[in-house]
Amino acid sequence: MNSPLATVNKILTYSCVDGPGNRLVIFLQGCNFNCVTCHNPYTVGLCDHCGACIPTCHANALEMVNGQIAFDPSACDQCDACLDICPISSSPMVQHISVEDILEIARKNKPFLNGITVSGGEATLQLKFVIALFEEVKADPELKSLTCFVDTNGHLGGQSWGRLLPVTDGVMLDIKAFNTALHHGLTGQDNAKTLKAAKTVQDAGKLYELRFLVIPGKTDTAAEIESLTSFARALGPDIRVRLNAFQHHGVRAEAEDWETMAKTGIDKIAAHLRKAGIPEVITPAFYL
Ligand code: SF4
Ligand code: SF4
């Protein structure tokens, strides 16, 4: 098989929060948003091999080889000092992995899996790899029962959705904010593509859930919640909305000083959405 390599930050062989059932999750490196609220900020940048992280590694797990950062997993004790120092929110510990490598991991864990989810970073930035992976899963007699899901910020053009959706079983789509200026302030990007993508994915019957991060004083305002309610209702009667509560883990810059979102506030918004006719509203199991 001659398929593209993915730049991978992390692989989980067991996750029950990244789509239905137990899933193999591949976190792809690199994102086109730069959210101050990101819980995995070291998945945002693509390493430019500057070498700034090498002196921070007390375990000698990093070195420069022919102008490229080289990582020795056997020496690493996962102290994360290299992640903290990286000036572009990247990681020197990424792996370059083929579709066949992922299929092999899926085969080994198949008895425990319901499906595969690509996440990030922003998974759709490595679209060629994602499409190749999903095509191979569906063509493999041993793996074809696994569902293929994408966790995305939706910042992808219509033509690319046209290539991705036929091989995808479900999409979890994050909407960061409805107000354009607020969205830009939270992510560094416009929200027009994301809002359009929600409709495209729903029309294709592939929208598993909308996700919305509730931040006190920012996205919990009456205007944002009304926008979420009317947007979700307009997508159809079977829409599922997951509310996430803003917490401090991993966040950067001014977001470190923002108030966290409490359960009482989330429950109130969930009750409002249910009353407005949204049939399925999921709230966090934990507030950490
Ligand atoms: S996480 Fe691993 S590679 Fe990074 S600084 Fe710590 S020991 Fe070194
Ligand atoms: S991970 Fe960051 S600090 Fe380390 S070499 Fe790459 S860009 Fe530089």
PDB file of C-alpha atoms and ligand atoms in Angstrom:
ATOM      1  CA  MET A   1       0.000   0.000   0.000  1.00  0.00           C
ATOM      2  CA  ASN A   2       1.413   3.409  -0.960  1.00  0.00           C
ATOM      3  CA  SER A   3      -0.441   5.844   1.298  1.00  0.00           C
ATOM      4  CA  PRO A   4       0.398   9.190   2.913  1.00  0.00           C
ATOM      5  CA  LEU A   5       2.033   9.383   6.345  1.00  0.00           C
ATOM      6  CA  ALA A   6       0.233  11.235   9.119  1.00  0.00           C
ATOM      7  CA  THR A   7       1.897  13.505  11.667  1.00  0.00           C
ATOM      8  CA  VAL A   8       0.454  12.097  14.878  1.00  0.00           C
ATOM      9  CA  ASN A   9       0.591  13.606  18.348  1.00  0.00           C
ATOM     10  CA  LYS A  10      -0.959  10.721  20.241  1.00  0.00           C
ATOM     11  CA  ILE A  11      -2.943   7.512  19.809  1.00  0.00           C
ATOM     12  CA  LEU A  12      -5.437   6.216  22.360  1.00  0.00           C
ATOM     13  CA  THR A  13      -6.555   2.611  22.030  1.00  0.00           C
ATOM     14  CA  TYR A  14      -9.408   3.108  24.475  1.00  0.00           C
ATOM     15  CA  SER A  15     -11.712   6.136  24.623  1.00  0.00           C
ATOM     16  CA  CYS A  16     -15.426   6.368  25.343  1.00  0.00           C
ATOM     17  CA  VAL A  17     -15.656  10.182  24.989  1.00  0.00           C
ATOM     18  CA  ASP A  18     -14.733  10.541  21.303  1.00  0.00           C
ATOM     19  CA  GLY A  19     -17.861   9.192  19.647  1.00  0.00           C
ATOM     20  CA  PRO A  20     -20.146   6.198  20.195  1.00  0.00           C
ATOM     21  CA  GLY A  21     -18.817   3.181  22.079  1.00  0.00           C
ATOM     22  CA  ASN A  22     -15.176   2.452  22.688  1.00  0.00           C
ATOM     23  CA  ARG A  23     -12.903   3.988  20.078  1.00  0.00           C
ATOM     24  CA  LEU A  24      -9.363   4.031  18.780  1.00  0.00           C
ATOM     25  CA  VAL A  25      -8.513   7.748  18.630  1.00  0.00           C
ATOM     26  CA  ILE A  26      -5.763   9.264  16.515  1.00  0.00           C
ATOM     27  CA  PHE A  27      -4.837  12.813  17.515  1.00  0.00           C
ATOM     28  CA  LEU A  28      -3.301  14.448  14.443  1.00  0.00           C
ATOM     29  CA  GLN A  29      -0.782  17.270  14.873  1.00  0.00           C
ATOM     30  CA  GLY A  30      -1.492  20.786  13.614  1.00  0.00           C
ATOM     31  CA  CYS A  31      -4.515  23.090  13.764  1.00  0.00           C
ATOM     32  CA  ASN A  32      -5.855  25.990  11.684  1.00  0.00           C
ATOM     33  CA  PHE A  33      -7.436  27.553  14.800  1.00  0.00           C
ATOM     34  CA  ASN A  34      -5.377  28.893  17.691  1.00  0.00           C
ATOM     35  CA  CYS A  35      -7.850  28.718  20.569  1.00  0.00           C
ATOM     36  CA  VAL A  36      -6.787  30.195  23.883  1.00  0.00           C
ATOM     37  CA  THR A  37      -9.153  27.658  25.465  1.00  0.00           C
ATOM     38  CA  CYS A  38      -7.532  24.577  23.859  1.00  0.00           C
ATOM     39  CA  HIS A  39      -6.947  21.704  26.304  1.00  0.00           C
ATOM     40  CA  ASN A  40      -4.181  20.254  24.095  1.00  0.00           C
ATOM     41  CA  PRO A  41      -2.310  23.399  22.968  1.00  0.00           C
ATOM     42  CA  TYR A  42       0.813  21.407  22.015  1.00  0.00           C
ATOM     43  CA  THR A  43      -1.178  19.880  19.121  1.00  0.00           C
ATOM     44  CA  VAL A  44      -1.582  23.260  17.394  1.00  0.00           C
ATOM     45  CA  GLY A  45       1.796  23.929  15.745  1.00  0.00           C
ATOM     46  CA  LEU A  46       3.902  21.966  13.286  1.00  0.00           C
ATOM     47  CA  CYS A  47       7.499  21.648  14.493  1.00  0.00           C
ATOM     48  CA  ASP A  48       9.983  23.807  12.554  1.00  0.00           C
ATOM     49  CA  HIS A  49      12.995  22.027  14.108  1.00  0.00           C
ATOM     50  CA  CYS A  50      14.289  25.154  15.860  1.00  0.00           C
ATOM     51  CA  GLY A  51      15.879  23.014  18.601  1.00  0.00           C
ATOM     52  CA  ALA A  52      14.745  25.222  21.503  1.00  0.00           C
ATOM     53  CA  CYS A  53      13.334  22.230  23.364  1.00  0.00           C
ATOM     54  CA  ILE A  54      16.552  20.163  23.336  1.00  0.00           C
ATOM     55  CA  PRO A  55      18.252  21.793  26.388  1.00  0.00           C
ATOM     56  CA  THR A  56      15.052  21.399  28.447  1.00  0.00           C
ATOM     57  CA  CYS A  57      15.118  17.615  28.154  1.00  0.00           C
ATOM     58  CA  HIS A  58      16.765  16.244  31.307  1.00  0.00           C
ATOM     59  CA  ALA A  59      16.533  12.690  29.922  1.00  0.00           C
ATOM     60  CA  ASN A  60      18.562  13.311  26.734  1.00  0.00           C
ATOM     61  CA  ALA A  61      15.621  12.083  24.674  1.00  0.00           C
ATOM     62  CA  LEU A  62      15.980  14.888  22.105  1.00  0.00           C
ATOM     63  CA  GLU A  63      18.777  15.705  19.674  1.00  0.00           C
ATOM     64  CA  MET A  64      19.291  17.428  16.329  1.00  0.00           C
ATOM     65  CA  VAL A  65      20.115  15.075  13.473  1.00  0.00           C
ATOM     66  CA  ASN A  66      20.731  16.599  10.026  1.00  0.00           C
ATOM     67  CA  GLY A  67      18.700  19.688  10.916  1.00  0.00           C
ATOM     68  CA  GLN A  68      15.708  17.671  12.186  1.00  0.00           C
ATOM     69  CA  ILE A  69      14.656  17.100  15.762  1.00  0.00           C
ATOM     70  CA  ALA A  70      15.033  13.427  16.714  1.00  0.00           C
ATOM     71  CA  PHE A  71      13.106  11.899  19.615  1.00  0.00           C
ATOM     72  CA  ASP A  72      14.047   8.738  21.518  1.00  0.00           C
ATOM     73  CA  PRO A  73      10.846   7.389  23.131  1.00  0.00           C
ATOM     74  CA  SER A  74      12.804   4.840  25.183  1.00  0.00           C
ATOM     75  CA  ALA A  75      14.583   7.662  27.086  1.00  0.00           C
ATOM     76  CA  CYS A  76      11.519   9.904  27.593  1.00  0.00           C
ATOM     77  CA  ASP A  77       9.830   9.961  31.010  1.00  0.00           C
ATOM     78  CA  GLN A  78       6.981  12.202  29.771  1.00  0.00           C
ATOM     79  CA  CYS A  79       7.859  15.172  31.965  1.00  0.00           C
ATOM     80  CA  ASP A  80       6.402  17.511  29.247  1.00  0.00           C
ATOM     81  CA  ALA A  81       9.141  20.167  29.727  1.00  0.00           C
ATOM     82  CA  CYS A  82       9.675  20.256  25.940  1.00  0.00           C
ATOM     83  CA  LEU A  83       5.976  21.024  25.380  1.00  0.00           C
ATOM     84  CA  ASP A  84       6.025  23.893  27.850  1.00  0.00           C
ATOM     85  CA  ILE A  85       9.040  25.561  26.180  1.00  0.00           C
ATOM     86  CA  CYS A  86       7.990  25.250  22.520  1.00  0.00           C
ATOM     87  CA  PRO A  87       7.388  28.754  21.093  1.00  0.00           C
ATOM     88  CA  ILE A  88       4.883  27.568  18.459  1.00  0.00           C
ATOM     89  CA  SER A  89       2.736  25.183  20.552  1.00  0.00           C
ATOM     90  CA  SER A  90       4.177  22.087  18.937  1.00  0.00           C
ATOM     91  CA  SER A  91       5.765  18.874  20.150  1.00  0.00           C
ATOM     92  CA  PRO A  92       9.082  17.193  19.326  1.00  0.00           C
ATOM     93  CA  MET A  93       7.493  13.827  20.191  1.00  0.00           C
ATOM     94  CA  VAL A  94       5.212  13.477  17.145  1.00  0.00           C
ATOM     95  CA  GLN A  95       5.315  10.289  15.134  1.00  0.00           C
ATOM     96  CA  HIS A  96       4.973   9.834  11.373  1.00  0.00           C
ATOM     97  CA  ILE A  97       2.594   6.962  10.913  1.00  0.00           C
ATOM     98  CA  SER A  98       1.187   5.172   7.873  1.00  0.00           C
ATOM     99  CA  VAL A  99      -2.362   3.982   7.263  1.00  0.00           C
ATOM    100  CA  GLU A 100      -1.089   0.391   7.539  1.00  0.00           C
ATOM    101  CA  ASP A 101       0.378   1.171  10.995  1.00  0.00           C
ATOM    102  CA  ILE A 102      -3.047   2.362  12.187  1.00  0.00           C
ATOM    103  CA  LEU A 103      -4.791  -0.650  10.653  1.00  0.00           C
ATOM    104  CA  GLU A 104      -2.384  -2.905  12.540  1.00  0.00           C
ATOM    105  CA  ILE A 105      -3.185  -1.143  15.851  1.00  0.00           C
ATOM    106  CA  ALA A 106      -6.912  -1.447  15.053  1.00  0.00           C
ATOM    107  CA  ARG A 107      -6.567  -5.179  14.315  1.00  0.00           C
ATOM    108  CA  LYS A 108      -4.781  -5.789  17.622  1.00  0.00           C
ATOM    109  CA  ASN A 109      -7.540  -3.982  19.559  1.00  0.00           C
ATOM    110  CA  LYS A 110     -10.477  -4.997  17.379  1.00  0.00           C
ATOM    111  CA  PRO A 111     -12.313  -7.153  19.997  1.00  0.00           C
ATOM    112  CA  PHE A 112     -12.643  -4.054  22.229  1.00  0.00           C
ATOM    113  CA  LEU A 113     -13.456  -1.420  19.587  1.00  0.00           C
ATOM    114  CA  ASN A 114     -16.629   0.038  18.103  1.00  0.00           C
ATOM    115  CA  GLY A 115     -14.823   2.432  15.835  1.00  0.00           C
ATOM    116  CA  ILE A 116     -12.008   4.810  14.937  1.00  0.00           C
ATOM    117  CA  THR A 117     -12.035   8.583  15.492  1.00  0.00           C
ATOM    118  CA  VAL A 118      -9.586  11.073  14.023  1.00  0.00           C
ATOM    119  CA  SER A 119      -9.158  14.130  16.209  1.00  0.00           C
ATOM    120  CA  GLY A 120      -6.479  16.732  16.793  1.00  0.00           C
ATOM    121  CA  GLY A 121      -5.272  19.381  16.450  1.00  0.00           C
ATOM    122  CA  GLU A 122      -7.547  19.618  13.433  1.00  0.00           C
ATOM    123  CA  ALA A 123      -7.862  16.244  11.750  1.00  0.00           C
ATOM    124  CA  THR A 124      -9.079  17.580   8.404  1.00  0.00           C
ATOM    125  CA  LEU A 125      -5.767  19.383   7.800  1.00  0.00           C
ATOM    126  CA  GLN A 126      -4.428  15.891   6.987  1.00  0.00           C
ATOM    127  CA  LEU A 127      -7.381  15.106   4.744  1.00  0.00           C
ATOM    128  CA  LYS A 128      -5.543  12.834   2.309  1.00  0.00           C
ATOM    129  CA  PHE A 129      -4.451  10.587   5.166  1.00  0.00           C
ATOM    130  CA  VAL A 130      -7.900  10.568   6.816  1.00  0.00           C
ATOM    131  CA  ILE A 131      -9.653   9.618   3.560  1.00  0.00           C
ATOM    132  CA  ALA A 132      -7.073   6.908   2.829  1.00  0.00           C
ATOM    133  CA  LEU A 133      -7.434   5.514   6.361  1.00  0.00           C
ATOM    134  CA  PHE A 134     -11.235   5.404   6.242  1.00  0.00           C
ATOM    135  CA  GLU A 135     -11.220   3.846   2.755  1.00  0.00           C
ATOM    136  CA  GLU A 136      -8.859   1.118   3.916  1.00  0.00           C
ATOM    137  CA  VAL A 137     -10.900   0.414   7.069  1.00  0.00           C
ATOM    138  CA  LYS A 138     -14.018  -0.020   4.956  1.00  0.00           C
ATOM    139  CA  ALA A 139     -12.204  -2.265   2.458  1.00  0.00           C
ATOM    140  CA  ASP A 140     -10.695  -4.512   5.146  1.00  0.00           C
ATOM    141  CA  PRO A 141     -12.848  -7.612   5.854  1.00  0.00           C
ATOM    142  CA  GLU A 142     -11.643  -7.728   9.463  1.00  0.00           C
ATOM    143  CA  LEU A 143     -12.131  -4.009  10.218  1.00  0.00           C
ATOM    144  CA  LYS A 144     -15.094  -2.922   8.105  1.00  0.00           C
ATOM    145  CA  SER A 145     -17.543  -3.173  11.021  1.00  0.00           C
ATOM    146  CA  LEU A 146     -15.697  -0.305  12.762  1.00  0.00           C
ATOM    147  CA  THR A 147     -17.324   3.104  12.299  1.00  0.00           C
ATOM    148  CA  CYS A 148     -15.120   6.003  11.126  1.00  0.00           C
ATOM    149  CA  PHE A 149     -15.679   9.353  12.868  1.00  0.00           C
ATOM    150  CA  VAL A 150     -14.116  12.830  12.595  1.00  0.00           C
ATOM    151  CA  ASP A 151     -13.839  15.318  15.453  1.00  0.00           C
ATOM    152  CA  THR A 152     -13.458  18.713  13.752  1.00  0.00           C
ATOM    153  CA  ASN A 153     -13.718  22.492  14.017  1.00  0.00           C
ATOM    154  CA  GLY A 154     -15.505  22.386  10.651  1.00  0.00           C
ATOM    155  CA  HIS A 155     -13.155  24.872   8.969  1.00  0.00           C
ATOM    156  CA  LEU A 156     -13.141  22.918   5.717  1.00  0.00           C
ATOM    157  CA  GLY A 157     -14.425  23.914   2.263  1.00  0.00           C
ATOM    158  CA  GLY A 158     -17.416  22.316   0.520  1.00  0.00           C
ATOM    159  CA  GLN A 159     -15.367  20.395  -2.079  1.00  0.00           C
ATOM    160  CA  SER A 160     -13.292  18.767   0.656  1.00  0.00           C
ATOM    161  CA  TRP A 161     -16.439  17.772   2.563  1.00  0.00           C
ATOM    162  CA  GLY A 162     -17.594  16.205  -0.715  1.00  0.00           C
ATOM    163  CA  ARG A 163     -14.529  13.928  -0.614  1.00  0.00           C
ATOM    164  CA  LEU A 164     -14.592  13.212   3.116  1.00  0.00           C
ATOM    165  CA  LEU A 165     -18.267  12.556   3.857  1.00  0.00           C
ATOM    166  CA  PRO A 166     -18.742   9.485   1.590  1.00  0.00           C
ATOM    167  CA  VAL A 167     -16.141   7.558   3.633  1.00  0.00           C
ATOM    168  CA  THR A 168     -17.159   8.969   7.046  1.00  0.00           C
ATOM    169  CA  ASP A 169     -19.846   7.543   9.313  1.00  0.00           C
ATOM    170  CA  GLY A 170     -20.115  10.428  11.763  1.00  0.00           C
ATOM    171  CA  VAL A 171     -18.878  13.936  12.486  1.00  0.00           C
ATOM    172  CA  MET A 172     -18.538  15.694  15.830  1.00  0.00           C
ATOM    173  CA  LEU A 173     -18.456  19.389  14.970  1.00  0.00           C
ATOM    174  CA  ASP A 174     -17.315  22.114  17.367  1.00  0.00           C
ATOM    175  CA  ILE A 175     -18.891  25.545  17.237  1.00  0.00           C
ATOM    176  CA  LYS A 176     -16.791  27.920  19.343  1.00  0.00           C
ATOM    177  CA  ALA A 177     -19.123  30.958  19.100  1.00  0.00           C
ATOM    178  CA  PHE A 178     -21.879  32.391  16.888  1.00  0.00           C
ATOM    179  CA  ASN A 179     -20.914  36.063  17.082  1.00  0.00           C
ATOM    180  CA  THR A 180     -18.259  36.545  14.398  1.00  0.00           C
ATOM    181  CA  ALA A 181     -16.049  38.913  16.399  1.00  0.00           C
ATOM    182  CA  LEU A 182     -16.245  36.707  19.483  1.00  0.00           C
ATOM    183  CA  HIS A 183     -15.361  33.629  17.405  1.00  0.00           C
ATOM    184  CA  HIS A 184     -12.404  35.431  15.897  1.00  0.00           C
ATOM    185  CA  GLY A 185     -11.213  36.502  19.350  1.00  0.00           C
ATOM    186  CA  LEU A 186     -11.466  32.941  20.700  1.00  0.00           C
ATOM    187  CA  THR A 187      -9.932  31.108  17.730  1.00  0.00           C
ATOM    188  CA  GLY A 188      -8.147  33.572  15.420  1.00  0.00           C
ATOM    189  CA  GLN A 189     -10.505  32.530  12.585  1.00  0.00           C
ATOM    190  CA  ASP A 190     -13.908  33.367  11.120  1.00  0.00           C
ATOM    191  CA  ASN A 191     -16.862  31.011  11.823  1.00  0.00           C
ATOM    192  CA  ALA A 192     -18.591  31.141   8.406  1.00  0.00           C
ATOM    193  CA  LYS A 193     -17.097  27.859   7.125  1.00  0.00           C
ATOM    194  CA  THR A 194     -17.970  26.043  10.351  1.00  0.00           C
ATOM    195  CA  LEU A 195     -21.601  27.157  10.331  1.00  0.00           C
ATOM    196  CA  LYS A 196     -21.934  26.183   6.672  1.00  0.00           C
ATOM    197  CA  ALA A 197     -20.251  22.846   7.363  1.00  0.00           C
ATOM    198  CA  ALA A 198     -22.796  21.964  10.049  1.00  0.00           C
ATOM    199  CA  LYS A 199     -25.571  22.150   7.445  1.00  0.00           C
ATOM    200  CA  THR A 200     -23.549  20.258   4.813  1.00  0.00           C
ATOM    201  CA  VAL A 201     -22.778  17.445   7.249  1.00  0.00           C
ATOM    202  CA  GLN A 202     -26.344  17.298   8.586  1.00  0.00           C
ATOM    203  CA  ASP A 203     -27.792  17.224   5.037  1.00  0.00           C
ATOM    204  CA  ALA A 204     -25.526  14.246   4.337  1.00  0.00           C
ATOM    205  CA  GLY A 205     -26.945  12.495   7.427  1.00  0.00           C
ATOM    206  CA  LYS A 206     -23.504  12.375   9.055  1.00  0.00           C
ATOM    207  CA  LEU A 207     -23.756  14.913  11.898  1.00  0.00           C
ATOM    208  CA  TYR A 208     -23.350  12.865  15.087  1.00  0.00           C
ATOM    209  CA  GLU A 209     -23.312  15.887  17.398  1.00  0.00           C
ATOM    210  CA  LEU A 210     -22.713  19.623  17.653  1.00  0.00           C
ATOM    211  CA  ARG A 211     -20.320  20.619  20.425  1.00  0.00           C
ATOM    212  CA  PHE A 212     -20.381  23.984  22.155  1.00  0.00           C
ATOM    213  CA  LEU A 213     -17.894  25.213  24.764  1.00  0.00           C
ATOM    214  CA  VAL A 214     -19.666  27.333  27.372  1.00  0.00           C
ATOM    215  CA  ILE A 215     -17.431  30.080  28.790  1.00  0.00           C
ATOM    216  CA  PRO A 216     -18.799  32.396  31.497  1.00  0.00           C
ATOM    217  CA  GLY A 217     -19.296  35.949  30.225  1.00  0.00           C
ATOM    218  CA  LYS A 218     -18.365  34.943  26.664  1.00  0.00           C
ATOM    219  CA  THR A 219     -20.434  32.096  25.213  1.00  0.00           C
ATOM    220  CA  ASP A 220     -23.011  31.732  28.004  1.00  0.00           C
ATOM    221  CA  THR A 221     -24.677  35.052  27.118  1.00  0.00           C
ATOM    222  CA  ALA A 222     -28.364  35.158  26.162  1.00  0.00           C
ATOM    223  CA  ALA A 223     -27.416  36.093  22.584  1.00  0.00           C
ATOM    224  CA  GLU A 224     -25.044  33.116  22.164  1.00  0.00           C
ATOM    225  CA  ILE A 225     -27.446  30.612  23.739  1.00  0.00           C
ATOM    226  CA  GLU A 226     -30.346  31.877  21.599  1.00  0.00           C
ATOM    227  CA  SER A 227     -28.143  31.557  18.504  1.00  0.00           C
ATOM    228  CA  LEU A 228     -27.191  28.006  19.506  1.00  0.00           C
ATOM    229  CA  THR A 229     -30.835  27.111  20.105  1.00  0.00           C
ATOM    230  CA  SER A 230     -32.146  28.457  16.799  1.00  0.00           C
ATOM    231  CA  PHE A 231     -29.162  27.114  14.831  1.00  0.00           C
ATOM    232  CA  ALA A 232     -29.551  23.612  16.274  1.00  0.00           C
ATOM    233  CA  ARG A 233     -33.326  23.602  15.773  1.00  0.00           C
ATOM    234  CA  ALA A 234     -32.951  24.683  12.153  1.00  0.00           C
ATOM    235  CA  LEU A 235     -30.687  21.693  11.492  1.00  0.00           C
ATOM    236  CA  GLY A 236     -33.562  19.295  12.095  1.00  0.00           C
ATOM    237  CA  PRO A 237     -35.560  17.440  14.720  1.00  0.00           C
ATOM    238  CA  ASP A 238     -32.944  14.771  15.467  1.00  0.00           C
ATOM    239  CA  ILE A 239     -30.075  17.057  16.467  1.00  0.00           C
ATOM    240  CA  ARG A 240     -27.806  16.187  19.363  1.00  0.00           C
ATOM    241  CA  VAL A 241     -25.939  18.954  21.224  1.00  0.00           C
ATOM    242  CA  ARG A 242     -23.059  18.421  23.630  1.00  0.00           C
ATOM    243  CA  LEU A 243     -22.320  21.259  26.049  1.00  0.00           C
ATOM    244  CA  ASN A 244     -18.747  21.424  27.299  1.00  0.00           C
ATOM    245  CA  ALA A 245     -17.891  23.480  30.378  1.00  0.00           C
ATOM    246  CA  PHE A 246     -14.863  25.790  30.220  1.00  0.00           C
ATOM    247  CA  GLN A 247     -12.141  24.660  32.649  1.00  0.00           C
ATOM    248  CA  HIS A 248      -8.513  25.723  33.044  1.00  0.00           C
ATOM    249  CA  HIS A 249      -6.624  22.573  32.005  1.00  0.00           C
ATOM    250  CA  GLY A 250      -4.178  23.454  29.199  1.00  0.00           C
ATOM    251  CA  VAL A 251      -5.575  26.923  28.482  1.00  0.00           C
ATOM    252  CA  ARG A 252      -3.294  29.832  27.599  1.00  0.00           C
ATOM    253  CA  ALA A 253      -2.901  33.603  27.815  1.00  0.00           C
ATOM    254  CA  GLU A 254      -5.902  35.580  29.099  1.00  0.00           C
ATOM    255  CA  ALA A 255      -8.022  32.395  29.343  1.00  0.00           C
ATOM    256  CA  GLU A 256      -6.000  31.372  32.404  1.00  0.00           C
ATOM    257  CA  ASP A 257      -7.747  34.200  34.295  1.00  0.00           C
ATOM    258  CA  TRP A 258     -11.270  33.493  33.050  1.00  0.00           C
ATOM    259  CA  GLU A 259     -13.874  32.092  35.416  1.00  0.00           C
ATOM    260  CA  THR A 260     -14.579  28.372  34.952  1.00  0.00           C
ATOM    261  CA  MET A 261     -18.061  27.145  34.022  1.00  0.00           C
ATOM    262  CA  ALA A 262     -20.043  25.612  36.877  1.00  0.00           C
ATOM    263  CA  LYS A 263     -22.535  22.744  36.677  1.00  0.00           C
ATOM    264  CA  THR A 264     -25.446  24.993  37.688  1.00  0.00           C
ATOM    265  CA  GLY A 265     -24.886  27.229  34.649  1.00  0.00           C
ATOM    266  CA  ILE A 266     -24.569  24.266  32.271  1.00  0.00           C
ATOM    267  CA  ASP A 267     -27.730  22.633  33.668  1.00  0.00           C
ATOM    268  CA  LYS A 268     -29.665  25.862  33.153  1.00  0.00           C
ATOM    269  CA  ILE A 269     -28.574  26.110  29.512  1.00  0.00           C
ATOM    270  CA  ALA A 270     -29.308  22.407  28.944  1.00  0.00           C
ATOM    271  CA  ALA A 271     -32.819  22.861  30.359  1.00  0.00           C
ATOM    272  CA  HIS A 272     -33.361  25.846  28.040  1.00  0.00           C
ATOM    273  CA  LEU A 273     -32.282  23.830  24.988  1.00  0.00           C
ATOM    274  CA  ARG A 274     -34.492  20.875  25.923  1.00  0.00           C
ATOM    275  CA  LYS A 275     -37.474  23.145  26.486  1.00  0.00           C
ATOM    276  CA  ALA A 276     -36.866  24.682  23.055  1.00  0.00           C
ATOM    277  CA  GLY A 277     -37.198  21.231  21.485  1.00  0.00           C
ATOM    278  CA  ILE A 278     -33.597  19.992  21.157  1.00  0.00           C
ATOM    279  CA  PRO A 279     -34.171  16.273  21.773  1.00  0.00           C
ATOM    280  CA  GLU A 280     -30.726  15.261  23.003  1.00  0.00           C
ATOM    281  CA  VAL A 281     -28.540  17.559  25.115  1.00  0.00           C
ATOM    282  CA  ILE A 282     -25.427  16.034  26.667  1.00  0.00           C
ATOM    283  CA  THR A 283     -23.731  17.699  29.641  1.00  0.00           C
ATOM    284  CA  PRO A 284     -20.305  16.974  31.172  1.00  0.00           C
ATOM    285  CA  ALA A 285     -19.925  13.973  33.469  1.00  0.00           C
ATOM    286  CA  PHE A 286     -17.151  15.760  35.397  1.00  0.00           C
ATOM    287  CA  TYR A 287     -16.208  19.356  36.212  1.00  0.00           C
ATOM    288  CA  LEU A 288     -12.423  19.395  36.790  1.00  0.00           C
TER     289      LEU A 288
HETATM  290  S1  SF4 B   1       8.616  14.904  27.720  1.00  0.00           S
HETATM  291 FE1  SF4 B   1      10.278  13.438  27.163  1.00  0.00          FE
HETATM  292  S2  SF4 B   1      11.296  14.434  25.425  1.00  0.00           S
HETATM  293 FE2  SF4 B   1      10.070  16.032  26.430  1.00  0.00          FE
HETATM  294  S3  SF4 B   1      11.492  17.017  27.872  1.00  0.00           S
HETATM  295 FE3  SF4 B   1      10.416  15.415  29.032  1.00  0.00          FE
HETATM  296  S4  SF4 B   1      11.748  13.587  28.862  1.00  0.00           S
HETATM  297 FE4  SF4 B   1      12.415  15.054  27.293  1.00  0.00          FE
HETATM  298  S1  SF4 B   2       9.032  21.068  19.191  1.00  0.00           S
HETATM  299 FE1  SF4 B   2       8.988  23.301  19.246  1.00  0.00          FE
HETATM  300  S2  SF4 B   2      10.834  23.894  20.409  1.00  0.00           S
HETATM  301 FE2  SF4 B   2      11.133  21.743  19.782  1.00  0.00          FE
HETATM  302  S3  SF4 B   2      12.227  21.847  17.827  1.00  0.00           S
HETATM  303 FE3  SF4 B   2      10.026  21.769  17.321  1.00  0.00          FE
HETATM  304  S4  SF4 B   2       9.381  23.919  17.115  1.00  0.00           S
HETATM  305 FE4  SF4 B   2      11.386  23.931  18.212  1.00  0.00          FE
END
